[in-house]
Amino acid sequence: MVTALSKSLSHYASNVPGAAELFEELGLDYCCGGGRLLDQACQEKGLTVDEVLTKLSQIEASKQDKAIFIDWSKESLTSLIEYILATHHVYTRKELEQIPKLLTKVIIAHVNNHPELKSLELAFQSLIDDLHPHLMKEEQILFPYVIALEQSGKMPNTCFGTVQNPIRVMHFEHESAGELLTILRSITNNYRVPENVCPSYRTLYQKLQNLEQDLHKHIHLENNILFPRAIELENKALTNLAKNN
């Protein structure tokens, strides 16, 4: 494993099986903040970079998860998009439907002792309002364009000009979702379950934390792998078009 401090968080998350899970545990933002260098990110979190590098080396040496680890930088963009849709979009939609029902149940039972639940409800509704149209724009606009671009090698007809325009919007919306996830974590005191609450309360916090982790992986795949590769692919198509004209 390359241990140079010049490597970014997204580099490790993309190339070292188990790195994303370690970064989740340490609170290192490898999705929206994936472009930051490891030493910079560690310094901001008050972590010792040597300790983090040691843990990364131990993870790699253990070979854990290597059998199921996929290097998406070497797979087709179509395969990556199909994976994002089947794995992350399906899961996100399911949780956006189920969590509000559970949250309502918990509010009815516990809001008198835990008034912060109302703030949690408002913040999660904002996340729902952000993510539903975001997923739809990816599925109906951006992803079909990238697939057509890859399969034809030519510039598809589009109403948005260059692929960088919708990608810019997706980046902005990812940042917005990330900020809402931070708010949810703050309201729940880092998903620390209060004492003397029902099992539904515990399940709610676990589902929220699971959704957060899945969205981090989802955003990482798009921000740090899919989007840069789509821009590069489009640039090649534009170059070929210019040569043939």
PDB file of C-alpha atoms in Angstrom:
ATOM      1  CA  MET A   1       0.000   0.000   0.000  1.00  0.00           C
ATOM      2  CA  VAL A   2       1.244   3.467  -0.826  1.00  0.00           C
ATOM      3  CA  THR A   3       1.605   5.260   2.500  1.00  0.00           C
ATOM      4  CA  ALA A   4       2.606   8.652   1.131  1.00  0.00           C
ATOM      5  CA  LEU A   5       0.744  11.453   2.876  1.00  0.00           C
ATOM      6  CA  SER A   6       0.051  12.988  -0.531  1.00  0.00           C
ATOM      7  CA  LYS A   7      -2.696  10.422  -1.099  1.00  0.00           C
ATOM      8  CA  SER A   8      -6.295  11.551  -0.637  1.00  0.00           C
ATOM      9  CA  LEU A   9      -9.011   9.993   1.481  1.00  0.00           C
ATOM     10  CA  SER A  10     -10.833   8.982  -1.688  1.00  0.00           C
ATOM     11  CA  HIS A  11      -7.700   7.176  -2.906  1.00  0.00           C
ATOM     12  CA  TYR A  12      -7.655   4.947   0.158  1.00  0.00           C
ATOM     13  CA  ALA A  13     -11.444   4.441   0.138  1.00  0.00           C
ATOM     14  CA  SER A  14     -11.263   3.410  -3.530  1.00  0.00           C
ATOM     15  CA  ASN A  15      -8.199   1.174  -3.323  1.00  0.00           C
ATOM     16  CA  VAL A  16      -7.983  -0.338   0.163  1.00  0.00           C
ATOM     17  CA  PRO A  17     -10.708  -2.814   1.182  1.00  0.00           C
ATOM     18  CA  GLY A  18     -12.063  -1.783   4.567  1.00  0.00           C
ATOM     19  CA  ALA A  19     -10.695   1.781   4.415  1.00  0.00           C
ATOM     20  CA  ALA A  20     -14.155   3.311   4.047  1.00  0.00           C
ATOM     21  CA  GLU A  21     -15.342   1.489   7.165  1.00  0.00           C
ATOM     22  CA  LEU A  22     -12.288   2.707   9.087  1.00  0.00           C
ATOM     23  CA  PHE A  23     -12.925   6.281   7.976  1.00  0.00           C
ATOM     24  CA  GLU A  24     -16.551   5.952   9.136  1.00  0.00           C
ATOM     25  CA  GLU A  25     -15.324   4.824  12.540  1.00  0.00           C
ATOM     26  CA  LEU A  26     -12.873   7.736  12.766  1.00  0.00           C
ATOM     27  CA  GLY A  27     -15.294  10.339  11.421  1.00  0.00           C
ATOM     28  CA  LEU A  28     -13.172  11.129   8.345  1.00  0.00           C
ATOM     29  CA  ASP A  29     -15.217  12.460   5.419  1.00  0.00           C
ATOM     30  CA  TYR A  30     -14.113  10.407   2.408  1.00  0.00           C
ATOM     31  CA  CYS A  31     -17.125  11.233   0.209  1.00  0.00           C
ATOM     32  CA  CYS A  32     -17.801  14.977  -0.126  1.00  0.00           C
ATOM     33  CA  GLY A  33     -14.398  15.669   1.431  1.00  0.00           C
ATOM     34  CA  GLY A  34     -12.648  12.834  -0.348  1.00  0.00           C
ATOM     35  CA  GLY A  35     -10.250  15.126  -2.158  1.00  0.00           C
ATOM     36  CA  ARG A  36      -8.488  16.145   1.050  1.00  0.00           C
ATOM     37  CA  LEU A  37      -5.102  14.655   1.782  1.00  0.00           C
ATOM     38  CA  LEU A  38      -4.926  12.095   4.567  1.00  0.00           C
ATOM     39  CA  ASP A  39      -2.613  14.135   6.776  1.00  0.00           C
ATOM     40  CA  GLN A  40      -4.792  17.245   6.406  1.00  0.00           C
ATOM     41  CA  ALA A  41      -7.959  15.332   7.278  1.00  0.00           C
ATOM     42  CA  CYS A  42      -6.306  13.696  10.293  1.00  0.00           C
ATOM     43  CA  GLN A  43      -5.028  17.031  11.548  1.00  0.00           C
ATOM     44  CA  GLU A  44      -8.514  18.548  11.321  1.00  0.00           C
ATOM     45  CA  LYS A  45      -9.925  15.660  13.369  1.00  0.00           C
ATOM     46  CA  GLY A  46      -7.118  15.661  15.921  1.00  0.00           C
ATOM     47  CA  LEU A  47      -5.936  12.235  14.807  1.00  0.00           C
ATOM     48  CA  THR A  48      -2.364  11.017  14.543  1.00  0.00           C
ATOM     49  CA  VAL A  49      -1.713  10.270  10.897  1.00  0.00           C
ATOM     50  CA  ASP A  50       0.837   7.555  11.714  1.00  0.00           C
ATOM     51  CA  GLU A  51      -1.793   5.670  13.730  1.00  0.00           C
ATOM     52  CA  VAL A  52      -4.295   5.910  10.882  1.00  0.00           C
ATOM     53  CA  LEU A  53      -1.706   4.693   8.374  1.00  0.00           C
ATOM     54  CA  THR A  54      -0.883   1.796  10.691  1.00  0.00           C
ATOM     55  CA  LYS A  55      -4.553   0.837  10.864  1.00  0.00           C
ATOM     56  CA  LEU A  56      -4.817   1.045   7.076  1.00  0.00           C
ATOM     57  CA  SER A  57      -1.763  -1.195   6.729  1.00  0.00           C
ATOM     58  CA  GLN A  58      -3.245  -3.682   9.199  1.00  0.00           C
ATOM     59  CA  ILE A  59      -6.514  -3.735   7.276  1.00  0.00           C
ATOM     60  CA  GLU A  60      -4.728  -4.406   4.016  1.00  0.00           C
ATOM     61  CA  ALA A  61      -2.470  -7.058   5.556  1.00  0.00           C
ATOM     62  CA  SER A  62      -5.478  -8.873   6.999  1.00  0.00           C
ATOM     63  CA  LYS A  63      -6.922  -9.192   3.468  1.00  0.00           C
ATOM     64  CA  GLN A  64     -10.377  -8.683   4.921  1.00  0.00           C
ATOM     65  CA  ASP A  65     -13.136  -8.088   2.394  1.00  0.00           C
ATOM     66  CA  LYS A  66     -10.714  -8.508  -0.530  1.00  0.00           C
ATOM     67  CA  ALA A  67     -12.771 -11.317  -1.999  1.00  0.00           C
ATOM     68  CA  ILE A  68     -15.762  -8.999  -2.448  1.00  0.00           C
ATOM     69  CA  PHE A  69     -13.887  -5.738  -3.022  1.00  0.00           C
ATOM     70  CA  ILE A  70     -14.428  -4.219  -6.460  1.00  0.00           C
ATOM     71  CA  ASP A  71     -12.003  -1.717  -7.938  1.00  0.00           C
ATOM     72  CA  TRP A  72     -14.541   0.473  -9.705  1.00  0.00           C
ATOM     73  CA  SER A  73     -11.834   2.472 -11.456  1.00  0.00           C
ATOM     74  CA  LYS A  74     -11.269  -0.599 -13.637  1.00  0.00           C
ATOM     75  CA  GLU A  75     -14.918  -1.485 -14.304  1.00  0.00           C
ATOM     76  CA  SER A  76     -17.146   0.051 -16.959  1.00  0.00           C
ATOM     77  CA  LEU A  77     -19.162   3.130 -16.025  1.00  0.00           C
ATOM     78  CA  THR A  78     -22.294   1.246 -17.042  1.00  0.00           C
ATOM     79  CA  SER A  79     -21.485  -1.473 -14.489  1.00  0.00           C
ATOM     80  CA  LEU A  80     -20.811   1.134 -11.814  1.00  0.00           C
ATOM     81  CA  ILE A  81     -24.091   2.905 -12.509  1.00  0.00           C
ATOM     82  CA  GLU A  82     -25.996  -0.375 -12.422  1.00  0.00           C
ATOM     83  CA  TYR A  83     -24.372  -1.128  -9.055  1.00  0.00           C
ATOM     84  CA  ILE A  84     -25.258   2.307  -7.656  1.00  0.00           C
ATOM     85  CA  LEU A  85     -28.863   1.908  -8.777  1.00  0.00           C
ATOM     86  CA  ALA A  86     -29.325  -1.647  -7.504  1.00  0.00           C
ATOM     87  CA  THR A  87     -27.421  -1.203  -4.252  1.00  0.00           C
ATOM     88  CA  HIS A  88     -27.708   2.397  -3.117  1.00  0.00           C
ATOM     89  CA  HIS A  89     -30.751   3.884  -4.846  1.00  0.00           C
ATOM     90  CA  VAL A  90     -32.970   0.935  -3.930  1.00  0.00           C
ATOM     91  CA  TYR A  91     -31.775   0.971  -0.313  1.00  0.00           C
ATOM     92  CA  THR A  92     -32.122   4.746   0.046  1.00  0.00           C
ATOM     93  CA  ARG A  93     -35.676   4.795  -1.266  1.00  0.00           C
ATOM     94  CA  LYS A  94     -36.648   1.933   1.043  1.00  0.00           C
ATOM     95  CA  GLU A  95     -35.247   3.691   4.115  1.00  0.00           C
ATOM     96  CA  LEU A  96     -36.747   7.056   3.168  1.00  0.00           C
ATOM     97  CA  GLU A  97     -40.112   5.314   3.228  1.00  0.00           C
ATOM     98  CA  GLN A  98     -39.632   3.200   6.359  1.00  0.00           C
ATOM     99  CA  ILE A  99     -37.793   5.549   8.715  1.00  0.00           C
ATOM    100  CA  PRO A 100     -40.538   8.238   8.906  1.00  0.00           C
ATOM    101  CA  LYS A 101     -43.062   5.608  10.010  1.00  0.00           C
ATOM    102  CA  LEU A 102     -40.726   4.427  12.754  1.00  0.00           C
ATOM    103  CA  LEU A 103     -39.878   7.991  13.711  1.00  0.00           C
ATOM    104  CA  THR A 104     -43.579   8.842  14.105  1.00  0.00           C
ATOM    105  CA  LYS A 105     -44.031   5.837  16.392  1.00  0.00           C
ATOM    106  CA  VAL A 106     -41.055   6.877  18.526  1.00  0.00           C
ATOM    107  CA  ILE A 107     -42.237  10.493  18.720  1.00  0.00           C
ATOM    108  CA  ILE A 108     -45.659   9.442  20.000  1.00  0.00           C
ATOM    109  CA  ALA A 109     -44.083   7.326  22.728  1.00  0.00           C
ATOM    110  CA  HIS A 110     -41.133   9.507  23.768  1.00  0.00           C
ATOM    111  CA  VAL A 111     -41.475  13.140  22.680  1.00  0.00           C
ATOM    112  CA  ASN A 112     -42.427  14.341  26.171  1.00  0.00           C
ATOM    113  CA  ASN A 113     -39.074  13.188  27.549  1.00  0.00           C
ATOM    114  CA  HIS A 114     -37.132  13.750  24.334  1.00  0.00           C
ATOM    115  CA  PRO A 115     -38.365  16.939  22.604  1.00  0.00           C
ATOM    116  CA  GLU A 116     -35.344  16.801  20.277  1.00  0.00           C
ATOM    117  CA  LEU A 117     -37.272  14.158  18.339  1.00  0.00           C
ATOM    118  CA  LYS A 118     -39.327  16.908  16.706  1.00  0.00           C
ATOM    119  CA  SER A 119     -36.144  18.542  15.421  1.00  0.00           C
ATOM    120  CA  LEU A 120     -35.028  15.145  14.197  1.00  0.00           C
ATOM    121  CA  GLU A 121     -38.291  14.753  12.304  1.00  0.00           C
ATOM    122  CA  LEU A 122     -37.898  18.142  10.604  1.00  0.00           C
ATOM    123  CA  ALA A 123     -34.275  17.469   9.623  1.00  0.00           C
ATOM    124  CA  PHE A 124     -35.090  14.041   8.233  1.00  0.00           C
ATOM    125  CA  GLN A 125     -37.977  15.459   6.211  1.00  0.00           C
ATOM    126  CA  SER A 126     -35.527  17.935   4.698  1.00  0.00           C
ATOM    127  CA  LEU A 127     -33.290  15.017   3.758  1.00  0.00           C
ATOM    128  CA  ILE A 128     -36.234  13.274   2.111  1.00  0.00           C
ATOM    129  CA  ASP A 129     -37.133  16.444   0.202  1.00  0.00           C
ATOM    130  CA  ASP A 130     -33.545  16.709  -1.043  1.00  0.00           C
ATOM    131  CA  LEU A 131     -32.897  13.078  -1.930  1.00  0.00           C
ATOM    132  CA  HIS A 132     -36.043  12.116  -3.835  1.00  0.00           C
ATOM    133  CA  PRO A 133     -35.568  14.652  -6.674  1.00  0.00           C
ATOM    134  CA  HIS A 134     -31.821  14.073  -6.567  1.00  0.00           C
ATOM    135  CA  LEU A 135     -32.202  10.347  -7.222  1.00  0.00           C
ATOM    136  CA  MET A 136     -34.690  11.039  -9.983  1.00  0.00           C
ATOM    137  CA  LYS A 137     -32.325  13.463 -11.756  1.00  0.00           C
ATOM    138  CA  GLU A 138     -29.548  10.912 -11.660  1.00  0.00           C
ATOM    139  CA  GLU A 139     -31.777   8.126 -12.961  1.00  0.00           C
ATOM    140  CA  GLN A 140     -33.541  10.086 -15.686  1.00  0.00           C
ATOM    141  CA  ILE A 141     -30.911  12.571 -16.844  1.00  0.00           C
ATOM    142  CA  LEU A 142     -27.295  12.002 -15.812  1.00  0.00           C
ATOM    143  CA  PHE A 143     -26.980   8.222 -15.746  1.00  0.00           C
ATOM    144  CA  PRO A 144     -28.638   7.574 -19.149  1.00  0.00           C
ATOM    145  CA  TYR A 145     -26.339  10.171 -20.707  1.00  0.00           C
ATOM    146  CA  VAL A 146     -23.192   8.589 -19.263  1.00  0.00           C
ATOM    147  CA  ILE A 147     -24.270   5.101 -20.344  1.00  0.00           C
ATOM    148  CA  ALA A 148     -25.045   6.306 -23.872  1.00  0.00           C
ATOM    149  CA  LEU A 149     -21.717   8.154 -24.007  1.00  0.00           C
ATOM    150  CA  GLU A 150     -19.778   5.070 -22.939  1.00  0.00           C
ATOM    151  CA  GLN A 151     -21.584   2.644 -25.209  1.00  0.00           C
ATOM    152  CA  SER A 152     -21.447   4.802 -28.352  1.00  0.00           C
ATOM    153  CA  GLY A 153     -18.201   6.664 -27.773  1.00  0.00           C
ATOM    154  CA  LYS A 154     -19.974   9.692 -29.203  1.00  0.00           C
ATOM    155  CA  MET A 155     -21.656  12.749 -27.707  1.00  0.00           C
ATOM    156  CA  PRO A 156     -25.358  11.962 -27.105  1.00  0.00           C
ATOM    157  CA  ASN A 157     -27.942  14.638 -27.763  1.00  0.00           C
ATOM    158  CA  THR A 158     -28.567  16.564 -24.590  1.00  0.00           C
ATOM    159  CA  CYS A 159     -30.369  19.617 -23.261  1.00  0.00           C
ATOM    160  CA  PHE A 160     -27.703  20.413 -20.666  1.00  0.00           C
ATOM    161  CA  GLY A 161     -24.597  20.878 -22.790  1.00  0.00           C
ATOM    162  CA  THR A 162     -21.571  19.281 -21.164  1.00  0.00           C
ATOM    163  CA  VAL A 163     -21.876  16.560 -18.531  1.00  0.00           C
ATOM    164  CA  GLN A 164     -20.069  18.890 -16.154  1.00  0.00           C
ATOM    165  CA  ASN A 165     -23.278  20.906 -15.740  1.00  0.00           C
ATOM    166  CA  PRO A 166     -25.445  18.189 -14.155  1.00  0.00           C
ATOM    167  CA  ILE A 167     -22.402  16.898 -12.265  1.00  0.00           C
ATOM    168  CA  ARG A 168     -21.953  20.354 -10.756  1.00  0.00           C
ATOM    169  CA  VAL A 169     -25.562  20.204  -9.558  1.00  0.00           C
ATOM    170  CA  MET A 170     -25.070  16.703  -8.157  1.00  0.00           C
ATOM    171  CA  HIS A 171     -21.994  17.860  -6.230  1.00  0.00           C
ATOM    172  CA  PHE A 172     -23.968  20.718  -4.703  1.00  0.00           C
ATOM    173  CA  GLU A 173     -26.825  18.421  -3.719  1.00  0.00           C
ATOM    174  CA  HIS A 174     -24.383  15.918  -2.216  1.00  0.00           C
ATOM    175  CA  GLU A 175     -22.968  18.708  -0.063  1.00  0.00           C
ATOM    176  CA  SER A 176     -26.488  19.620   1.054  1.00  0.00           C
ATOM    177  CA  ALA A 177     -27.268  16.015   1.969  1.00  0.00           C
ATOM    178  CA  GLY A 178     -23.977  15.776   3.845  1.00  0.00           C
ATOM    179  CA  GLU A 179     -24.850  18.856   5.890  1.00  0.00           C
ATOM    180  CA  LEU A 180     -28.229  17.357   6.793  1.00  0.00           C
ATOM    181  CA  LEU A 181     -26.562  14.109   7.859  1.00  0.00           C
ATOM    182  CA  THR A 182     -24.301  16.152  10.137  1.00  0.00           C
ATOM    183  CA  ILE A 183     -27.372  17.829  11.634  1.00  0.00           C
ATOM    184  CA  LEU A 184     -29.034  14.448  12.238  1.00  0.00           C
ATOM    185  CA  ARG A 185     -25.910  13.175  13.960  1.00  0.00           C
ATOM    186  CA  SER A 186     -25.782  16.288  16.145  1.00  0.00           C
ATOM    187  CA  ILE A 187     -29.440  16.043  17.174  1.00  0.00           C
ATOM    188  CA  THR A 188     -29.010  12.377  18.129  1.00  0.00           C
ATOM    189  CA  ASN A 189     -25.750  12.995  20.022  1.00  0.00           C
ATOM    190  CA  ASN A 190     -23.828  10.783  17.569  1.00  0.00           C
ATOM    191  CA  TYR A 191     -26.644   8.232  17.631  1.00  0.00           C
ATOM    192  CA  ARG A 192     -26.180   7.576  21.317  1.00  0.00           C
ATOM    193  CA  VAL A 193     -29.401   5.875  22.433  1.00  0.00           C
ATOM    194  CA  PRO A 194     -30.895   7.415  25.603  1.00  0.00           C
ATOM    195  CA  GLU A 195     -31.466   5.224  28.630  1.00  0.00           C
ATOM    196  CA  ASN A 196     -34.841   3.667  29.356  1.00  0.00           C
ATOM    197  CA  VAL A 197     -36.236   3.792  25.839  1.00  0.00           C
ATOM    198  CA  CYS A 198     -38.114   1.174  23.844  1.00  0.00           C
ATOM    199  CA  PRO A 199     -36.587  -1.116  21.211  1.00  0.00           C
ATOM    200  CA  SER A 200     -38.157   1.004  18.459  1.00  0.00           C
ATOM    201  CA  TYR A 201     -36.057   3.966  19.598  1.00  0.00           C
ATOM    202  CA  ARG A 202     -32.901   1.869  19.329  1.00  0.00           C
ATOM    203  CA  THR A 203     -33.940   0.568  15.921  1.00  0.00           C
ATOM    204  CA  LEU A 204     -34.591   4.121  14.712  1.00  0.00           C
ATOM    205  CA  TYR A 205     -31.101   5.292  15.631  1.00  0.00           C
ATOM    206  CA  GLN A 206     -29.523   2.214  14.074  1.00  0.00           C
ATOM    207  CA  LYS A 207     -31.432   2.696  10.820  1.00  0.00           C
ATOM    208  CA  LEU A 208     -30.458   6.369  10.694  1.00  0.00           C
ATOM    209  CA  GLN A 209     -26.812   5.524  11.244  1.00  0.00           C
ATOM    210  CA  ASN A 210     -26.932   2.758   8.626  1.00  0.00           C
ATOM    211  CA  LEU A 211     -28.475   5.174   6.128  1.00  0.00           C
ATOM    212  CA  GLU A 212     -25.752   7.720   6.857  1.00  0.00           C
ATOM    213  CA  GLN A 213     -23.008   5.172   6.203  1.00  0.00           C
ATOM    214  CA  ASP A 214     -24.659   3.946   3.013  1.00  0.00           C
ATOM    215  CA  LEU A 215     -25.038   7.506   1.711  1.00  0.00           C
ATOM    216  CA  HIS A 216     -21.358   8.152   2.425  1.00  0.00           C
ATOM    217  CA  LYS A 217     -20.391   5.147   0.281  1.00  0.00           C
ATOM    218  CA  HIS A 218     -22.936   6.137  -2.369  1.00  0.00           C
ATOM    219  CA  ILE A 219     -21.632   9.701  -2.614  1.00  0.00           C
ATOM    220  CA  HIS A 220     -18.027   8.502  -2.620  1.00  0.00           C
ATOM    221  CA  LEU A 221     -18.647   6.272  -5.640  1.00  0.00           C
ATOM    222  CA  GLU A 222     -20.203   9.149  -7.542  1.00  0.00           C
ATOM    223  CA  ASN A 223     -18.049  12.127  -6.493  1.00  0.00           C
ATOM    224  CA  ASN A 224     -14.695  10.379  -6.556  1.00  0.00           C
ATOM    225  CA  ILE A 225     -15.064   7.722  -9.260  1.00  0.00           C
ATOM    226  CA  LEU A 226     -18.117   8.052 -11.508  1.00  0.00           C
ATOM    227  CA  PHE A 227     -18.125  11.808 -12.064  1.00  0.00           C
ATOM    228  CA  PRO A 228     -14.395  12.278 -12.833  1.00  0.00           C
ATOM    229  CA  ARG A 229     -14.432   9.300 -15.192  1.00  0.00           C
ATOM    230  CA  ALA A 230     -17.580  10.584 -16.952  1.00  0.00           C
ATOM    231  CA  ILE A 231     -15.939  13.979 -17.508  1.00  0.00           C
ATOM    232  CA  GLU A 232     -12.796  12.289 -18.853  1.00  0.00           C
ATOM    233  CA  LEU A 233     -14.863  10.099 -21.181  1.00  0.00           C
ATOM    234  CA  GLU A 234     -16.771  13.088 -22.521  1.00  0.00           C
ATOM    235  CA  ASN A 235     -13.544  15.010 -23.107  1.00  0.00           C
ATOM    236  CA  LYS A 236     -12.235  12.089 -25.191  1.00  0.00           C
ATOM    237  CA  ALA A 237     -15.444  12.067 -27.222  1.00  0.00           C
ATOM    238  CA  LEU A 238     -15.144  15.818 -27.803  1.00  0.00           C
ATOM    239  CA  THR A 239     -11.522  15.415 -28.896  1.00  0.00           C
ATOM    240  CA  ASN A 240     -12.468  12.671 -31.362  1.00  0.00           C
ATOM    241  CA  LEU A 241     -15.312  14.809 -32.681  1.00  0.00           C
ATOM    242  CA  ALA A 242     -12.966  17.737 -33.253  1.00  0.00           C
ATOM    243  CA  LYS A 243     -10.475  15.501 -35.098  1.00  0.00           C
ATOM    244  CA  ASN A 244     -13.158  14.160 -37.428  1.00  0.00           C
ATOM    245  CA  ASN A 245     -14.530  17.592 -38.337  1.00  0.00           C
TER     246      ASN A 245
END
